[in-house]
CSV table of C-alpha atoms in Angstrom, one decimal:
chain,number,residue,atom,x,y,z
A,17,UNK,CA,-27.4,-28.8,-35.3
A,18,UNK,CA,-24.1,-28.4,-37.5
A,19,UNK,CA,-23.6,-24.8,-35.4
A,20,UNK,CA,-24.1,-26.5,-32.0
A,21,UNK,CA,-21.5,-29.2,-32.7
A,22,UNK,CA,-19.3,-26.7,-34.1
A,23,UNK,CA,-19.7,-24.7,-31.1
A,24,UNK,CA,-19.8,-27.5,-28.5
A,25,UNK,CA,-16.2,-28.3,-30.6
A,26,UNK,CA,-14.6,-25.1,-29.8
A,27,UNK,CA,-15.8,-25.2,-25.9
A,28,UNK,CA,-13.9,-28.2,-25.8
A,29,UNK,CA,-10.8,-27.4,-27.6
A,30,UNK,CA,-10.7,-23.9,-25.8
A,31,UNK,CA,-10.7,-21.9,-28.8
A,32,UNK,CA,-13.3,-19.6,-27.6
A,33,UNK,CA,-11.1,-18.7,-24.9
A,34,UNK,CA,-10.4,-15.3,-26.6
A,35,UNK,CA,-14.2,-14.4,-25.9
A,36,UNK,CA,-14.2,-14.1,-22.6
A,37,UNK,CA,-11.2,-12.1,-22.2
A,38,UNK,CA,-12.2,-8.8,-20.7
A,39,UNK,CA,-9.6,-5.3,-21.6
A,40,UNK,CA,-9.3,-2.3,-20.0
A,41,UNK,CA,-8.4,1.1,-22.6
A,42,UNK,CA,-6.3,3.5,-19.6
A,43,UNK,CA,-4.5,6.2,-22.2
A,44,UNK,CA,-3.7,4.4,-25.3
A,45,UNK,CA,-2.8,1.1,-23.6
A,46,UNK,CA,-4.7,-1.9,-23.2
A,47,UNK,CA,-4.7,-4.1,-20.3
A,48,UNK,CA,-5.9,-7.7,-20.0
A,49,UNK,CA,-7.8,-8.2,-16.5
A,50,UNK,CA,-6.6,-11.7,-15.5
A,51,UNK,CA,-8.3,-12.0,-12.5
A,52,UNK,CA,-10.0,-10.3,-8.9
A,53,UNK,CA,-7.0,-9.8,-6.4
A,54,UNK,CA,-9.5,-7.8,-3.4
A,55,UNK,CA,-12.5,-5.6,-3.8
A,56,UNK,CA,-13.7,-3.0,-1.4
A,57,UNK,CA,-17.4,-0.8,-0.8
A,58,UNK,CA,-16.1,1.4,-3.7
A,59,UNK,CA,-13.2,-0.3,-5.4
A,60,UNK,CA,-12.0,-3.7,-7.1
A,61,UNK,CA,-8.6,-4.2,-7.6
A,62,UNK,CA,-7.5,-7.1,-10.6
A,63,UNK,CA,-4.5,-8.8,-12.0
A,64,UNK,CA,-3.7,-7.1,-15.5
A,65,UNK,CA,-0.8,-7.6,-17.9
A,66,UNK,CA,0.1,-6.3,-20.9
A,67,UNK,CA,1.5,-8.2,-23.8
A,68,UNK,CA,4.0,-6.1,-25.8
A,69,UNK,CA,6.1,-7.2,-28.7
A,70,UNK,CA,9.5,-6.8,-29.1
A,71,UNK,CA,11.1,-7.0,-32.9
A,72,UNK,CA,14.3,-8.2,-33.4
A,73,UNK,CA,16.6,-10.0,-36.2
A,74,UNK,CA,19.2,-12.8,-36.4
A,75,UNK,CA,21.5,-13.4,-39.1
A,76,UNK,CA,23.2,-16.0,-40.6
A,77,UNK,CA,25.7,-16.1,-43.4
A,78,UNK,CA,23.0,-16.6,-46.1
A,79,UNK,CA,20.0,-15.4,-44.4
A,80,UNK,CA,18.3,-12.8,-42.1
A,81,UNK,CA,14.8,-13.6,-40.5
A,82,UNK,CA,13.0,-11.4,-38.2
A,83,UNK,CA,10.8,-12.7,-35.6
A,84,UNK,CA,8.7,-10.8,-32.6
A,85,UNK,CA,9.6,-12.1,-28.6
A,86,UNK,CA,7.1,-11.6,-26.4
A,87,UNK,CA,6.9,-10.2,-23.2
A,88,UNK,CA,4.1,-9.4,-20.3
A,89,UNK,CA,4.1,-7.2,-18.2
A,90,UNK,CA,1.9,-7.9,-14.9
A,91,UNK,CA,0.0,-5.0,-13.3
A,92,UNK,CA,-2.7,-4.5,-10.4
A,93,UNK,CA,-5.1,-2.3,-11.5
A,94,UNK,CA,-7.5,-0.7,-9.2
A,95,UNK,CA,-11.0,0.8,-10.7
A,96,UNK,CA,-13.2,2.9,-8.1
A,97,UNK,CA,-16.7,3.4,-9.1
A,98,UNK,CA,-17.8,6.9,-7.4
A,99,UNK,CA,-21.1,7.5,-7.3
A,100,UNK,CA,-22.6,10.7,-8.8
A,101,UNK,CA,-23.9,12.0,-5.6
A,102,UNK,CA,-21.0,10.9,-4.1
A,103,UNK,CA,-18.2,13.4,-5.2
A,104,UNK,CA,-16.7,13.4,-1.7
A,105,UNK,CA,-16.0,9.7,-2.6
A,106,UNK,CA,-14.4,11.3,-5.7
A,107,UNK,CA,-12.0,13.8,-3.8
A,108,UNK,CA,-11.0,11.2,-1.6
A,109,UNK,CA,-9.4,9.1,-4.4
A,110,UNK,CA,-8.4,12.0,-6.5
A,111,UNK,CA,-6.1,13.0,-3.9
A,112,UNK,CA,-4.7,9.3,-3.4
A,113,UNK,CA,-3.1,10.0,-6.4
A,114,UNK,CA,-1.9,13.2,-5.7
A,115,UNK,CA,-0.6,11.4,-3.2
A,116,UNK,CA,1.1,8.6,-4.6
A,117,UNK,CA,2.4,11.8,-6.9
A,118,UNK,CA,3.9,13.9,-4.0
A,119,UNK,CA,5.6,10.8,-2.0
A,120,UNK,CA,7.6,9.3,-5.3
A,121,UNK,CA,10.1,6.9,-3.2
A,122,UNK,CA,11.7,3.1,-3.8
A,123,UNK,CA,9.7,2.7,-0.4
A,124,UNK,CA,6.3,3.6,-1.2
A,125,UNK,CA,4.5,2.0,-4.6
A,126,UNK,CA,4.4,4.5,-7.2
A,127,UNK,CA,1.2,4.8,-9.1
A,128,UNK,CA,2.1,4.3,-13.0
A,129,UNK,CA,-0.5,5.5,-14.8
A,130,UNK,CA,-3.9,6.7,-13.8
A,131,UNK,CA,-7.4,7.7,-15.6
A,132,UNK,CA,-10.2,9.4,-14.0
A,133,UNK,CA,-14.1,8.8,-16.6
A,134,UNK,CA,-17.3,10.2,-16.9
A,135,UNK,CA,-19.5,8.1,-16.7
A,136,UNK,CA,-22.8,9.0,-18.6
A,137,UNK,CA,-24.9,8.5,-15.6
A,138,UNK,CA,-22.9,11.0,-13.5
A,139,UNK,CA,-20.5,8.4,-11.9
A,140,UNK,CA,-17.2,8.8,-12.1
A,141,UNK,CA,-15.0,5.7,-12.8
A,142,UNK,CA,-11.5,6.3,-11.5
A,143,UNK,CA,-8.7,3.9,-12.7
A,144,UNK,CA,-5.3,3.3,-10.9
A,145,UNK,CA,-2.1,1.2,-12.5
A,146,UNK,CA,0.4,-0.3,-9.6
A,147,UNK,CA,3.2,-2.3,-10.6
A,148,UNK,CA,1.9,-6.2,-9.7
A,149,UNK,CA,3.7,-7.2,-6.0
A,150,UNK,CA,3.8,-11.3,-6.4
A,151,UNK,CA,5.0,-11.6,-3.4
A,152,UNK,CA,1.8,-10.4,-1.6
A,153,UNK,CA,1.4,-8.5,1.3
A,154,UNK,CA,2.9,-8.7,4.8
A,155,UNK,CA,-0.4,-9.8,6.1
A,156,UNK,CA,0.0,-13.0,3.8
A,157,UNK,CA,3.3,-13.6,5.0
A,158,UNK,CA,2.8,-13.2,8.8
A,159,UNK,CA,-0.7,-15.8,7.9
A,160,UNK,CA,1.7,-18.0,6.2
A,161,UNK,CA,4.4,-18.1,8.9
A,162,UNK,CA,1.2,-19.0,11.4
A,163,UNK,CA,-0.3,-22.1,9.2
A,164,UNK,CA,3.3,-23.1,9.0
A,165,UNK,CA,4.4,-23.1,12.0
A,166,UNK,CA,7.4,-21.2,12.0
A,167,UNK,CA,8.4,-17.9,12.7
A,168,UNK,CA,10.5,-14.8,11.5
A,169,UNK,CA,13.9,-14.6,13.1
A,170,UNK,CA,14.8,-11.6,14.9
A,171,UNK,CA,17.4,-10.3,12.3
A,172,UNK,CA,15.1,-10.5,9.6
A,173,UNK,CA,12.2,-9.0,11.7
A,174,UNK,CA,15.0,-5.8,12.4
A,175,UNK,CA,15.2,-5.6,8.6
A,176,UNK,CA,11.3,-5.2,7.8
A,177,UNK,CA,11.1,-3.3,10.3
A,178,UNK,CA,13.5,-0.9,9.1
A,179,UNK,CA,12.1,-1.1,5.4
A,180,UNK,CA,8.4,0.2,6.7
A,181,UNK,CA,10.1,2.6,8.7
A,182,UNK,CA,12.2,4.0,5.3
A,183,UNK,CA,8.3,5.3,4.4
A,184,UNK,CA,7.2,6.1,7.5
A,185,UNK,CA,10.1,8.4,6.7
A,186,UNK,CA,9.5,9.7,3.7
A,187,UNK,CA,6.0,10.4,4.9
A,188,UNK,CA,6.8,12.2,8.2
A,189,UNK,CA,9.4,14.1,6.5
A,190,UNK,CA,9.2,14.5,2.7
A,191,UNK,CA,11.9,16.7,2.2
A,192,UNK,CA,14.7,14.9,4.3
A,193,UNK,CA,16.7,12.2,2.7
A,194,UNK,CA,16.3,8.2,3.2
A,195,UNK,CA,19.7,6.1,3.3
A,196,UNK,CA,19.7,3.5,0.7
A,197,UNK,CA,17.5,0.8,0.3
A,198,UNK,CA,20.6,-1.7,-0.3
A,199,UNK,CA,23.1,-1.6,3.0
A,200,UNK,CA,26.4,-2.3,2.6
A,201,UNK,CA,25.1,-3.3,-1.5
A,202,UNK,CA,23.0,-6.7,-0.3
A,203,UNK,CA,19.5,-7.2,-1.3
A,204,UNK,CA,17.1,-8.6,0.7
A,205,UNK,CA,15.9,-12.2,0.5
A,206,UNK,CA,14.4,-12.7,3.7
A,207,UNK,CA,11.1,-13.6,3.2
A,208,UNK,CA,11.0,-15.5,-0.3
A,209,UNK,CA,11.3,-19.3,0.3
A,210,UNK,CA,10.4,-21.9,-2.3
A,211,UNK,CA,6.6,-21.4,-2.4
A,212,UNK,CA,7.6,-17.7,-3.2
A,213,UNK,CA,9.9,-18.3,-6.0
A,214,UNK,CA,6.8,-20.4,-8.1
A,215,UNK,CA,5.0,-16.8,-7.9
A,216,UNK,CA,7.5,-15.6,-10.6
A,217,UNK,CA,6.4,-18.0,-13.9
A,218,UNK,CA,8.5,-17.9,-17.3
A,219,UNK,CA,8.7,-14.5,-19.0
A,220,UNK,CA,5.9,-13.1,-16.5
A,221,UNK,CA,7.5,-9.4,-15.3
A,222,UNK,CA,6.8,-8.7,-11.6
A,223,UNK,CA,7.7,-5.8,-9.8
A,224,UNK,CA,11.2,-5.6,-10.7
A,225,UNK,CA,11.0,-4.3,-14.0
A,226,UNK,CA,8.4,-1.4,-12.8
A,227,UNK,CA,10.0,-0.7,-9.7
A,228,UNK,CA,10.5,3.6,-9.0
A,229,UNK,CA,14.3,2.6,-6.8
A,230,UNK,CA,15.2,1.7,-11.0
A,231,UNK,CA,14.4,4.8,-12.1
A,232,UNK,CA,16.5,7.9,-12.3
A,233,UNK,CA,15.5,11.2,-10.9
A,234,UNK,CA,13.7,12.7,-14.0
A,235,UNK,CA,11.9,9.4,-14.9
A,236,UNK,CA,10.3,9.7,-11.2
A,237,UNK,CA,9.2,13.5,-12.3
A,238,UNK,CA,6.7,12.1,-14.8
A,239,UNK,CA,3.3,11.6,-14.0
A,240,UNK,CA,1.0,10.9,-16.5
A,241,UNK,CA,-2.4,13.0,-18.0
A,242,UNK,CA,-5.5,11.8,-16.5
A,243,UNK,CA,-8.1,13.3,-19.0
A,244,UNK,CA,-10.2,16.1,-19.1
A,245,UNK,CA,-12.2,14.8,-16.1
A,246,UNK,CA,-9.4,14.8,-13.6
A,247,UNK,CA,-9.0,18.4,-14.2
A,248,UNK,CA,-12.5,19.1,-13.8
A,249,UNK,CA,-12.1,17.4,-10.1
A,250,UNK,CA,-9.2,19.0,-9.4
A,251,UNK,CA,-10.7,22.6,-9.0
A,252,UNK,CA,-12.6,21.1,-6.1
A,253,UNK,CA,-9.8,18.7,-5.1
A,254,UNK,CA,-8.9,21.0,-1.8
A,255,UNK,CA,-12.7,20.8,-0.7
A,256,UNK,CA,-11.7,17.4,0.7
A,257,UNK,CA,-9.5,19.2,3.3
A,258,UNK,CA,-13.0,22.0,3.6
A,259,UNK,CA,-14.5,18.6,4.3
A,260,UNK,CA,-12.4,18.0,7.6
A,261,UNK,CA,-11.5,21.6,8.8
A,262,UNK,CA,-14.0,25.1,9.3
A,263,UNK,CA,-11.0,27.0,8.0
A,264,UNK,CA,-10.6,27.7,4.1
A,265,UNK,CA,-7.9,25.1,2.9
A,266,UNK,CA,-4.4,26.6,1.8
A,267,UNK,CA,-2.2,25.3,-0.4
A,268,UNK,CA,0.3,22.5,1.6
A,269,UNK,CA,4.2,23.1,1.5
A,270,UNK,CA,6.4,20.9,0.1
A,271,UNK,CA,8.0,20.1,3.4
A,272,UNK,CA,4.5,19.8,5.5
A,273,UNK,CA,5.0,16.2,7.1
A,274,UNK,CA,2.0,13.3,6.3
A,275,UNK,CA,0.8,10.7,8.3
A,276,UNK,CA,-0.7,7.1,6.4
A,277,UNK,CA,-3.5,6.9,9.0
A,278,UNK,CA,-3.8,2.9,8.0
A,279,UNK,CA,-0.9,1.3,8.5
A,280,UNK,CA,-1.6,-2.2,8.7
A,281,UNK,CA,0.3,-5.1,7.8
A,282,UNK,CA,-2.0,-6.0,4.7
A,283,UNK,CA,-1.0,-2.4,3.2
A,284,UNK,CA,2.9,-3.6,3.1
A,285,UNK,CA,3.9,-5.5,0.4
A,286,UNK,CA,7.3,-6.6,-0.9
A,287,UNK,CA,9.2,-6.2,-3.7
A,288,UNK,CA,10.9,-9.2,-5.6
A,289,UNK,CA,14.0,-8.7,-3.3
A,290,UNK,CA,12.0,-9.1,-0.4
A,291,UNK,CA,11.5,-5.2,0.6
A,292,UNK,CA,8.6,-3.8,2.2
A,293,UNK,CA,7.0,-0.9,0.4
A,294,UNK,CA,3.9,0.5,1.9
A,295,UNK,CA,1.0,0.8,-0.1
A,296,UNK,CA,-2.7,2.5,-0.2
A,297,UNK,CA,-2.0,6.0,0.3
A,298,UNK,CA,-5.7,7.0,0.5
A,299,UNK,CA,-6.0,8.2,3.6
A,300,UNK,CA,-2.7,9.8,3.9
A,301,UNK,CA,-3.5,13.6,5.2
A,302,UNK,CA,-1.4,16.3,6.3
A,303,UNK,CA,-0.4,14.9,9.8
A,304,UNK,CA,-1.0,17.8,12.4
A,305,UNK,CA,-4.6,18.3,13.1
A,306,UNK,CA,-6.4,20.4,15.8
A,307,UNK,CA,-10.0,19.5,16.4
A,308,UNK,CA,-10.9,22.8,17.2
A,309,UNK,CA,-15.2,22.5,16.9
A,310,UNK,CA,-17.9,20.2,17.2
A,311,UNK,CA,-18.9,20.1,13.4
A,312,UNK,CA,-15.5,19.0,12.8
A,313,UNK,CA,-15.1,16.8,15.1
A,314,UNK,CA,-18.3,15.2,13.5
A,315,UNK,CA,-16.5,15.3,10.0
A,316,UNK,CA,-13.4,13.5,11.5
A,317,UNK,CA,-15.2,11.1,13.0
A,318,UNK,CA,-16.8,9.7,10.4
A,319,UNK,CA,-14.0,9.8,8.4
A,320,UNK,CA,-12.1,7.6,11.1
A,321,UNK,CA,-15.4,5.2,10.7
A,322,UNK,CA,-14.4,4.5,6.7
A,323,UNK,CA,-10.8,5.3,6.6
A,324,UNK,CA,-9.1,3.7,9.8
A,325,UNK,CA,-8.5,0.1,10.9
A,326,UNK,CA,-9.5,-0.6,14.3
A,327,UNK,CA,-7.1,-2.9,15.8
A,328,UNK,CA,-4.3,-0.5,14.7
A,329,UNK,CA,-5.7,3.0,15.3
A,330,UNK,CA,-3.9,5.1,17.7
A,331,UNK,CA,-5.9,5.3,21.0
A,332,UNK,CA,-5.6,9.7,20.0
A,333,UNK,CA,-8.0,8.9,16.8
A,334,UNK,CA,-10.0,6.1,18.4
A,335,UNK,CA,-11.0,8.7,21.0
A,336,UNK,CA,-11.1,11.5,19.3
A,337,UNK,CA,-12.5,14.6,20.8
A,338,UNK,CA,-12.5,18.4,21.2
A,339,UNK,CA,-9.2,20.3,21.4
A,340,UNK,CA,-7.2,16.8,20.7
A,341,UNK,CA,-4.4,17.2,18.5
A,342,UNK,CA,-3.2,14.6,16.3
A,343,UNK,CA,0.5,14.4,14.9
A,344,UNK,CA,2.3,11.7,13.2
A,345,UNK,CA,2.8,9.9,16.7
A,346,UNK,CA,-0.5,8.3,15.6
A,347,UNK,CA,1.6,6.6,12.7
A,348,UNK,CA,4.2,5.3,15.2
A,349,UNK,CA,1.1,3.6,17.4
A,350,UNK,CA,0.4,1.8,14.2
A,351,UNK,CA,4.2,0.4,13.3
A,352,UNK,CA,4.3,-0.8,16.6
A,353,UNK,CA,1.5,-2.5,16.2
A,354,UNK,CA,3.0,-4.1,13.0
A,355,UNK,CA,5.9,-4.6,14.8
A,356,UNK,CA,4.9,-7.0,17.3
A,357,UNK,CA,2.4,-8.7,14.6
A,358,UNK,CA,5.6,-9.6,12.6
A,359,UNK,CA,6.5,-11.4,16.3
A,360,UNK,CA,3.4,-13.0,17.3
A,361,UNK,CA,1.6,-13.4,14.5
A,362,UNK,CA,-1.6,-11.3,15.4
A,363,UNK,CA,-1.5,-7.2,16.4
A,364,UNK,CA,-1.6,-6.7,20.5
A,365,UNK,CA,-4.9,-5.5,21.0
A,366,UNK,CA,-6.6,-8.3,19.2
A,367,UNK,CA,-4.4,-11.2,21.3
A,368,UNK,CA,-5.8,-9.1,24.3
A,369,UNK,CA,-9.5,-9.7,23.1
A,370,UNK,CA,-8.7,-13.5,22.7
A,371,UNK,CA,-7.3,-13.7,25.7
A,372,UNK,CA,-9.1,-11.4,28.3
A,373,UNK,CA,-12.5,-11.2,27.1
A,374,UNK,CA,-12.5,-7.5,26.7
A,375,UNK,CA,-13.1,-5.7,23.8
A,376,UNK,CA,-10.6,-4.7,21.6
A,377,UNK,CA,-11.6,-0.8,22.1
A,378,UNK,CA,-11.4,-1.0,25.4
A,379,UNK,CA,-7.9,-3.3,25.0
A,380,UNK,CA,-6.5,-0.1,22.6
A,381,UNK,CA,-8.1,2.9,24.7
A,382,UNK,CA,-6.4,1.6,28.0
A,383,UNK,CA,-3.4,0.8,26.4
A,384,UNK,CA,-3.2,-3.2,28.0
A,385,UNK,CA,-1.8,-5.9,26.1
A,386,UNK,CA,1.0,-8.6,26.8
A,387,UNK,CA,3.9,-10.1,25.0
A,388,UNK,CA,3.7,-14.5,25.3
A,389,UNK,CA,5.4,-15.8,27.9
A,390,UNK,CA,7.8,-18.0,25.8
A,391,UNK,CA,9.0,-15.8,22.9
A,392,UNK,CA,12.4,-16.2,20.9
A,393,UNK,CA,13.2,-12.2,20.7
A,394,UNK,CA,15.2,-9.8,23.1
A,395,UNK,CA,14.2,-7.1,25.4
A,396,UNK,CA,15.7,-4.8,23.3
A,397,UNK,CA,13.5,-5.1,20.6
A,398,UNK,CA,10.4,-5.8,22.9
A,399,UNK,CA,11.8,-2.3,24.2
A,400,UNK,CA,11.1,-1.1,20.8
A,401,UNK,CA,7.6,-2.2,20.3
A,402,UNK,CA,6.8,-0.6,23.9
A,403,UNK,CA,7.7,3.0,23.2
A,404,UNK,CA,5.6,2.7,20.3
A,405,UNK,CA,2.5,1.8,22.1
A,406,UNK,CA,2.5,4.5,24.6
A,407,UNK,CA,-1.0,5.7,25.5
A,408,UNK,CA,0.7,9.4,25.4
A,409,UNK,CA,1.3,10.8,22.1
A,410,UNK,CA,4.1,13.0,23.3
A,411,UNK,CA,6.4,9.7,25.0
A,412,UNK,CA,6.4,7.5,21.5
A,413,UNK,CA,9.4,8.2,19.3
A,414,UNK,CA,9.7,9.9,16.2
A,415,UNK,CA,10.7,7.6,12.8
A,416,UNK,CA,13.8,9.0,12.9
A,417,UNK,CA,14.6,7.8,16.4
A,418,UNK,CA,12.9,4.0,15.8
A,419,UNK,CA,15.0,4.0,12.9
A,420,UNK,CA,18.1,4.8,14.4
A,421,UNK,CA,17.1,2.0,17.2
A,422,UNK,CA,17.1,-0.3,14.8
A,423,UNK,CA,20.1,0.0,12.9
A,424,UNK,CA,21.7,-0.6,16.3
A,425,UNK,CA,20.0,-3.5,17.0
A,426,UNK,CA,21.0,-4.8,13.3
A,427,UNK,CA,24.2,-4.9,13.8
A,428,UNK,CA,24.0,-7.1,17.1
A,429,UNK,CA,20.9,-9.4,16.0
């Protein structure tokens, strides 16, 4: 009886609380999952920080004390459970961080650390550390605008628009350089408002202090080990390439441009000034593709089944078919997409269904959607959004042009 009031005690008081704490061991460091931020067929992504002590002294004329401050540091830390018969599953996110590796930017997340385990049932347990984005996602902005009532101006609509397009960029072209994130030396506010300021609480560190555009050259050049089980995948790393093509894979140049393939407005998030960075590079591939024969055409559509959203998938991939050739015009489909959600509040082709009736494959396969009849913006940036969503490949812009569009329009906005 004495041990059940005891225990009953504690419950109350909370001092049990250190019980049910769950940690996470990732290279030396240990991680304390808060809570679930999203979870997927294969992954689970969780709110982690990390408590780190700092000692320091103060002095006084007849004294000197030392003391420890405190600081956490937030992280999101995603864990993908691959299933042994699955090692296509485990390819797939291998090269995600090979990704996140190759496309080191201020305008694309980096991945911080990273740890691949064996399970001893044969799955593999890949782990993933992202600085922590308080702000959320542009999906959760756009949603929150919506409930609101209110909209995004057209100046500050120009200037996400130009921050996706910054890793569009980087993407399309990894060898050419990006003008800085800062122009003219101003950050970028635009989107916190006073329900955005509570996310940051006390000595809690968000993105900020983990952000790559703080780091010089070298420091970006660092990538961590990822055990003795990552290099076991690696030798088989370029089967996921095998996977989509009936040639042997080769190894990809430095200057071969990527495409995201899943570009949506939930896989943008924003830093603490209020700049976009895309996210979720796991379906980022090499972006010129020739479907050549029917077993991969197979392949590549089932890999459009698990890797693509729907209501912003190029009509070219949603389609897809012998001799088609896909390019990084499929990207620019997508961002326009974006683009007129950050408008409107909901992507073209999905208005379309609510409207029409149709279906939203037919919607993006014909290419028919509207703009509202009473909307705030000008032509010239409707303009924008419609040479995006060109049904031919060949008539959208490049990144480079949009951007350059852009700009222009910031300066009259």
């Amino acid at each position: 009886m004495e041990t059940l009031i005891n225990l009953s005690n504690l419950l109350c008081c909370g001092c049990l609380e250190i019980y049910y704490k769950s940690y996470v061991h990732l290279n030396g460091k240990r991680y304390e999952i808060v809570k679930l931020l999203g979870e997927g067929s294969y992954s689970f992504v969780y709110l982690a920080q990390i408590l780190e002590h700092m000692s320091s002294r103060r002095f006084s004329i007849t004294t000197q004390v030392s003391f420890f401050d405190s600081v956490v540091h937030s992280y999101a830390l995603k864990k993908v459970v691959c299933p042994a018969e699955n090692l296509t599953l485990a390819y797939k996110y291998l090269q995600e961080i090979h990704n996140y590796k190759r496309f080191q930017c201020g305008y694309i997340v980096p991945c911080l650390d990273s740890q691949v385990i064996q399970e001893k049932n044969g799955n593999k347990t890949i782990w993933m550390v992202f600085p922590y984005y308080p702000l959320g996602s542009l999906q959760q902005v756009v949603d929150r605008h919506m409930l609101e009532g209110t909209f995004i101006s057209e100046s500050e609509a120009i200037r996400i628009m130009i921050g996706i397009l910054k890793g569009v960029l980087r993407l399309h072209s990894p060898m050419s350089p990006i003008p800085n994130i800062n122009t003219n030396g101003n950050t970028h506010n635009y989107i916190i408002n006073s329900s955005d300021s509570q996310s940051n609480n006390g000595d809690i560190t968000n993105d900020t202090t983990m952000d790559s555009t703080l780091l010089g050259d070298q420091d970006l050049l660092l990538f961590p080990e990822i055990g003795e089980s990552t290099l076991l995948l690696e030798s088989s790393l370029m089967e996921l390439d095998t996977m989509l093509s009936d040639t042997p894979p080769t190894p990809v140049d430095p200057k071969t441009p990527y495409a995201h393939r899943d570009l949506t407005p939930s896989n943008i998030l924003f830093a603490s000034d209020g700049y976009p960075i895309l996210s979720d590079l796991g379906s980022c591939i090499p972006a010129n593709v020739s479907i050549t024969t029917n077993s991969q055409l197979i392949k590549w559509k089932d890999w459009i089944a698990e890797s693509c959203t729907l209501p912003y998938t190029a009509p070219e991939i949603l389609n897809i078919r012998l001799n088609s050739h896909i390019t990084t015009k499929s990207d620019i489909w997508s961002v326009g997409c974006i683009f007129y959600c950050i408008l409107f509040g909901i992507s073209p082709f999905e208005r379309e269904e609510q409207l029409r009736g149709a279906s939203i494959t037919y919607a993006l396969s014909t290419g028919h959607y509207s703009f509202p009849s009473q909307n705030r913006y000008s032509n010239d940036l409707l303009n924008v959004i419609k040479a995006c969503l060109q049904i031919d490949p060949t008539a959208r812009p490049s990144a480079d042009t949009l951007f350059q569009q852009l700009e222009t329009l910031s300066h009259t906005s």
